[in-house]
Short mmCIF file of C-alpha atoms in Angstrom, two decimals:
data_model
loop_
_atom_site.label_atom_id
_atom_site.label_comp_id
_atom_site.label_asym_id
_atom_site.label_seq_id
_atom_site.Cartn_x
_atom_site.Cartn_y
_atom_site.Cartn_z
CA MET A 1 -17.77 122.09 36.60
CA LEU A 2 -15.00 123.34 34.44
CA ARG A 3 -11.39 123.54 35.69
CA LEU A 4 -9.01 126.31 34.96
CA VAL A 5 -5.40 126.31 35.85
CA ALA A 6 -3.04 129.41 35.85
CA VAL A 7 0.68 128.80 35.78
CA THR A 8 2.66 131.69 36.86
CA ALA A 9 6.45 132.13 36.96
CA GLY A 10 6.99 135.25 39.05
CA LEU A 11 9.54 135.21 41.66
CA GLY A 12 8.33 137.99 44.06
CA GLN A 13 5.66 137.56 46.66
CA PRO A 14 3.22 138.56 45.35
CA SER A 15 4.69 138.96 41.90
CA THR A 16 3.16 141.06 39.16
CA ALA A 17 2.89 137.74 37.13
CA ARG A 18 0.68 136.36 39.95
CA ILE A 19 -1.52 139.48 40.03
CA LEU A 20 -2.04 139.34 36.34
CA ALA A 21 -2.81 135.71 36.34
CA ASP A 22 -5.50 136.31 39.14
CA ARG A 23 -6.99 139.15 37.11
CA LEU A 24 -7.21 137.02 33.96
CA ALA A 25 -8.64 134.15 35.85
CA ASP A 26 -11.36 136.43 37.37
CA ALA A 27 -12.18 137.75 33.92
CA ALA A 28 -12.66 134.18 32.58
CA ARG A 29 -14.63 133.24 35.55
CA ALA A 30 -16.96 136.20 35.17
CA ARG A 31 -17.56 135.38 31.51
CA LEU A 32 -18.29 131.70 32.28
CA GLY A 33 -20.70 132.89 34.97
CA GLU A 34 -22.60 134.95 32.43
CA ARG A 35 -22.79 131.63 30.32
CA GLY A 36 -24.18 129.74 33.40
CA ARG A 37 -21.04 127.79 33.75
CA GLN A 38 -19.13 127.26 37.01
CA VAL A 39 -15.31 127.05 37.04
CA LEU A 40 -12.84 125.93 39.67
CA VAL A 41 -9.57 128.04 39.43
CA GLU A 42 -6.21 126.72 40.59
CA VAL A 43 -3.11 128.82 40.53
CA LEU A 44 0.39 127.04 40.42
CA GLU A 45 3.27 129.33 41.47
CA LEU A 46 6.25 127.86 39.86
CA ARG A 47 8.54 129.58 42.49
CA ASP A 48 7.28 126.91 44.89
CA LEU A 49 8.21 124.09 42.53
CA ALA A 50 11.61 125.34 41.49
CA LEU A 51 13.64 122.63 43.24
CA ASP A 52 11.18 119.90 42.08
CA ILE A 53 11.42 121.13 38.52
CA ALA A 54 15.21 121.11 38.57
CA GLY A 55 15.10 117.69 40.18
CA ALA A 56 12.86 116.30 37.40
CA MET A 57 15.19 117.68 34.67
CA VAL A 58 18.17 115.89 36.19
CA ALA A 59 16.39 112.62 37.29
CA GLY A 60 14.07 112.40 34.30
CA PHE A 61 10.92 112.00 36.26
CA PRO A 62 8.93 114.19 38.54
CA GLY A 63 8.35 113.84 42.21
CA ALA A 64 4.95 113.63 43.90
CA LYS A 65 4.59 117.50 44.40
CA LEU A 66 5.43 118.25 40.84
CA ARG A 67 3.48 115.38 39.49
CA ALA A 68 0.31 116.80 41.08
CA ALA A 69 1.05 120.16 39.35
CA LEU A 70 1.61 118.46 35.99
CA ASP A 71 -1.62 116.46 36.35
CA ALA A 72 -3.62 119.55 37.22
CA VAL A 73 -2.40 121.22 33.98
CA GLU A 74 -3.06 118.14 31.93
CA GLY A 75 -6.65 117.76 33.32
CA ALA A 76 -7.60 121.44 33.04
CA ASP A 77 -10.32 122.56 30.67
CA GLY A 78 -8.38 125.76 30.19
CA LEU A 79 -4.91 127.16 30.88
CA ILE A 80 -3.54 130.68 31.70
CA ALA A 81 0.30 130.85 31.40
CA VAL A 82 2.16 133.90 32.67
CA SER A 83 5.88 134.57 32.63
CA PRO A 84 7.99 137.49 33.49
CA ILE A 85 10.22 138.51 30.55
CA TYR A 86 13.87 138.26 31.10
CA THR A 87 16.49 139.04 28.38
CA ALA A 88 13.65 139.38 25.71
CA SER A 89 12.20 135.86 26.46
CA TYR A 90 10.30 133.77 29.06
CA SER A 91 12.04 132.84 32.27
CA GLY A 92 14.07 129.75 32.53
CA LEU A 93 11.81 128.42 35.33
CA PHE A 94 8.70 128.85 33.08
CA LYS A 95 10.33 126.99 30.09
CA SER A 96 11.61 124.24 32.40
CA PHE A 97 8.08 123.45 33.74
CA PHE A 98 6.72 123.01 30.29
CA ASP A 99 9.86 121.01 29.28
CA VAL A 100 8.90 118.37 31.82
CA LEU A 101 5.27 118.38 30.96
CA ASP A 102 4.03 115.61 28.66
CA LYS A 103 4.38 116.58 25.07
CA ASP A 104 0.74 115.84 24.38
CA ALA A 105 -0.83 117.43 27.58
CA LEU A 106 -1.76 120.63 25.95
CA THR A 107 -3.01 119.28 22.65
CA GLY A 108 -6.18 121.24 21.86
CA LYS A 109 -6.33 122.90 25.22
CA PRO A 110 -7.70 126.51 25.30
CA THR A 111 -4.72 128.55 26.55
CA LEU A 112 -4.22 132.24 27.24
CA ILE A 113 -0.61 133.44 27.24
CA ALA A 114 0.54 136.59 29.14
CA ALA A 115 3.65 138.13 30.36
CA THR A 116 4.90 141.03 32.51
CA GLY A 117 8.05 143.17 32.15
CA GLY A 118 9.66 146.46 33.05
CA THR A 119 8.97 148.08 29.67
CA ALA A 120 6.57 147.76 26.91
CA ARG A 121 9.44 147.03 24.52
CA HIS A 122 9.41 143.40 25.85
CA SER A 123 5.85 142.82 24.71
CA LEU A 124 7.18 141.35 21.48
CA ALA A 125 8.27 138.32 23.38
CA LEU A 126 4.64 137.21 23.61
CA ASP A 127 4.62 136.58 19.78
CA HIS A 128 8.35 135.65 19.27
CA ALA A 129 8.67 133.37 22.37
CA LEU A 130 5.66 132.32 24.12
CA ARG A 131 3.25 131.88 21.19
CA PRO A 132 5.61 129.66 19.22
CA MET A 133 6.32 127.44 22.22
CA PHE A 134 2.62 126.91 22.91
CA ALA A 135 1.92 126.35 19.11
CA TYR A 136 4.52 123.67 19.13
CA LEU A 137 2.77 122.04 22.05
CA ARG A 138 -0.41 122.20 19.93
CA ALA A 139 -2.29 124.26 22.50
CA PHE A 140 -5.36 126.22 21.21
CA ILE A 141 -4.02 129.78 21.98
CA VAL A 142 -6.65 132.52 22.37
CA PRO A 143 -6.15 135.47 19.91
CA THR A 144 -5.52 138.12 22.48
CA ALA A 145 -2.34 137.97 24.50
CA VAL A 146 -1.76 140.18 27.40
CA PHE A 147 1.43 141.99 28.25
CA ALA A 148 1.60 144.24 31.42
CA ALA A 149 4.56 146.60 31.69
CA SER A 150 5.37 148.51 34.88
CA GLU A 151 3.58 151.63 33.56
CA ASP A 152 0.39 149.63 32.81
CA TRP A 153 -0.15 149.31 36.60
CA ALA A 154 -0.29 153.05 37.03
CA SER A 155 -3.75 154.70 37.01
CA ALA A 156 -3.00 156.14 33.51
CA GLY A 157 -2.39 152.73 31.77
CA GLU A 158 -4.63 150.43 33.98
CA GLY A 159 -7.65 151.29 31.93
CA ALA A 160 -6.11 149.78 28.67
CA LEU A 161 -4.66 146.87 30.55
CA PHE A 162 -8.17 146.09 32.05
CA GLU A 163 -9.58 146.05 28.59
CA ARG A 164 -7.02 143.58 27.31
CA ILE A 165 -7.60 141.41 30.33
CA GLU A 166 -11.32 141.43 29.83
CA ARG A 167 -11.10 140.66 26.15
CA SER A 168 -8.61 137.78 26.60
CA GLY A 169 -10.48 136.36 29.63
CA SER A 170 -13.67 136.32 27.55
CA GLU A 171 -12.00 134.60 24.57
CA LEU A 172 -10.64 131.88 26.88
CA ALA A 173 -13.99 131.40 28.71
CA ASP A 174 -15.82 131.08 25.41
CA LEU A 175 -13.36 128.36 24.18
CA MET A 176 -13.61 126.53 27.47
CA ALA A 177 -17.37 126.58 27.44
CA GLY A 178 -17.48 125.30 23.82
CA ALA A 179 -14.96 122.54 24.06
CA PRO A 180 -14.11 121.27 27.59
CA ALA A 181 -10.81 119.39 27.53
CA ALA A 182 -10.98 117.45 30.72
CA ALA A 183 -13.60 115.10 29.17
CA ARG A 184 -11.23 114.10 26.41
CA ARG A 185 -9.22 110.99 26.77
CA ARG A 186 -5.48 111.24 26.29
CA ARG A 187 -4.42 109.48 23.14
CA ASP A 188 -2.51 106.36 23.74
CA GLU A 189 0.66 106.59 21.63
CA PHE A 190 0.48 102.80 21.16
CA GLU A 191 -3.24 102.50 20.27
CA ASP A 192 -2.64 102.75 16.43
CA VAL A 193 0.21 100.18 16.40
CA VAL A 194 -0.57 97.17 14.17
CA PRO A 195 0.05 93.83 15.82
CA PHE A 196 3.04 91.86 14.40
CA GLU A 197 0.91 89.00 13.34
CA GLN A 198 -1.35 91.27 11.42
CA ARG A 199 1.67 92.85 9.64
CA MET A 200 2.97 89.32 8.63
CA VAL A 201 -0.46 88.36 7.13
CA ALA A 202 -0.50 91.63 5.13
CA LEU A 203 3.01 91.05 3.78
CA ARG A 204 2.24 87.46 2.76
CA SER A 205 -0.87 88.53 0.95
CA GLY A 206 0.95 91.29 -0.78
CA ILE A 207 -1.10 94.25 0.79
#
């Protein structure tokens, strides 16, 4: 069974970020079902981890609750990341969570980025803020990012939003089905270190 984790940084209950994350997860689950694959979906609401994230930033290590969330992201076969847009960028809570995540945790992981905001003018934040951050973390970002403005939830705009959700969810599902990440072993940063004795032999022999 594949594992899909959705990380959402909305502050409301429920938040539009959480609603969007649920719809994206449903689209990916439906597509995987068409391919005969089962998926277990876990949603992490960062609002519930805010104090733990702040503590990890100060102390330098996560507590048990945050550690479990970080492990879930690291072990997932696919990731959905949804942030509300504040001041033309992702929220501080969203950024802080990925700051405390291991720098190699998202390497090669199929990732769908999405955001919510009050106006469509904030949609540029997907390509100017979220996409560069996940590219830096070496995630495999699906081509279609999804932005949902307030008007997109109205009946007039919901059809276009639904189409974007279906397209991006399908892209994520196809990547997950083709290259499951959970089976990959995390690369040990010391595995390529040459032993000291071997280095000395090489120096003496002129290699």
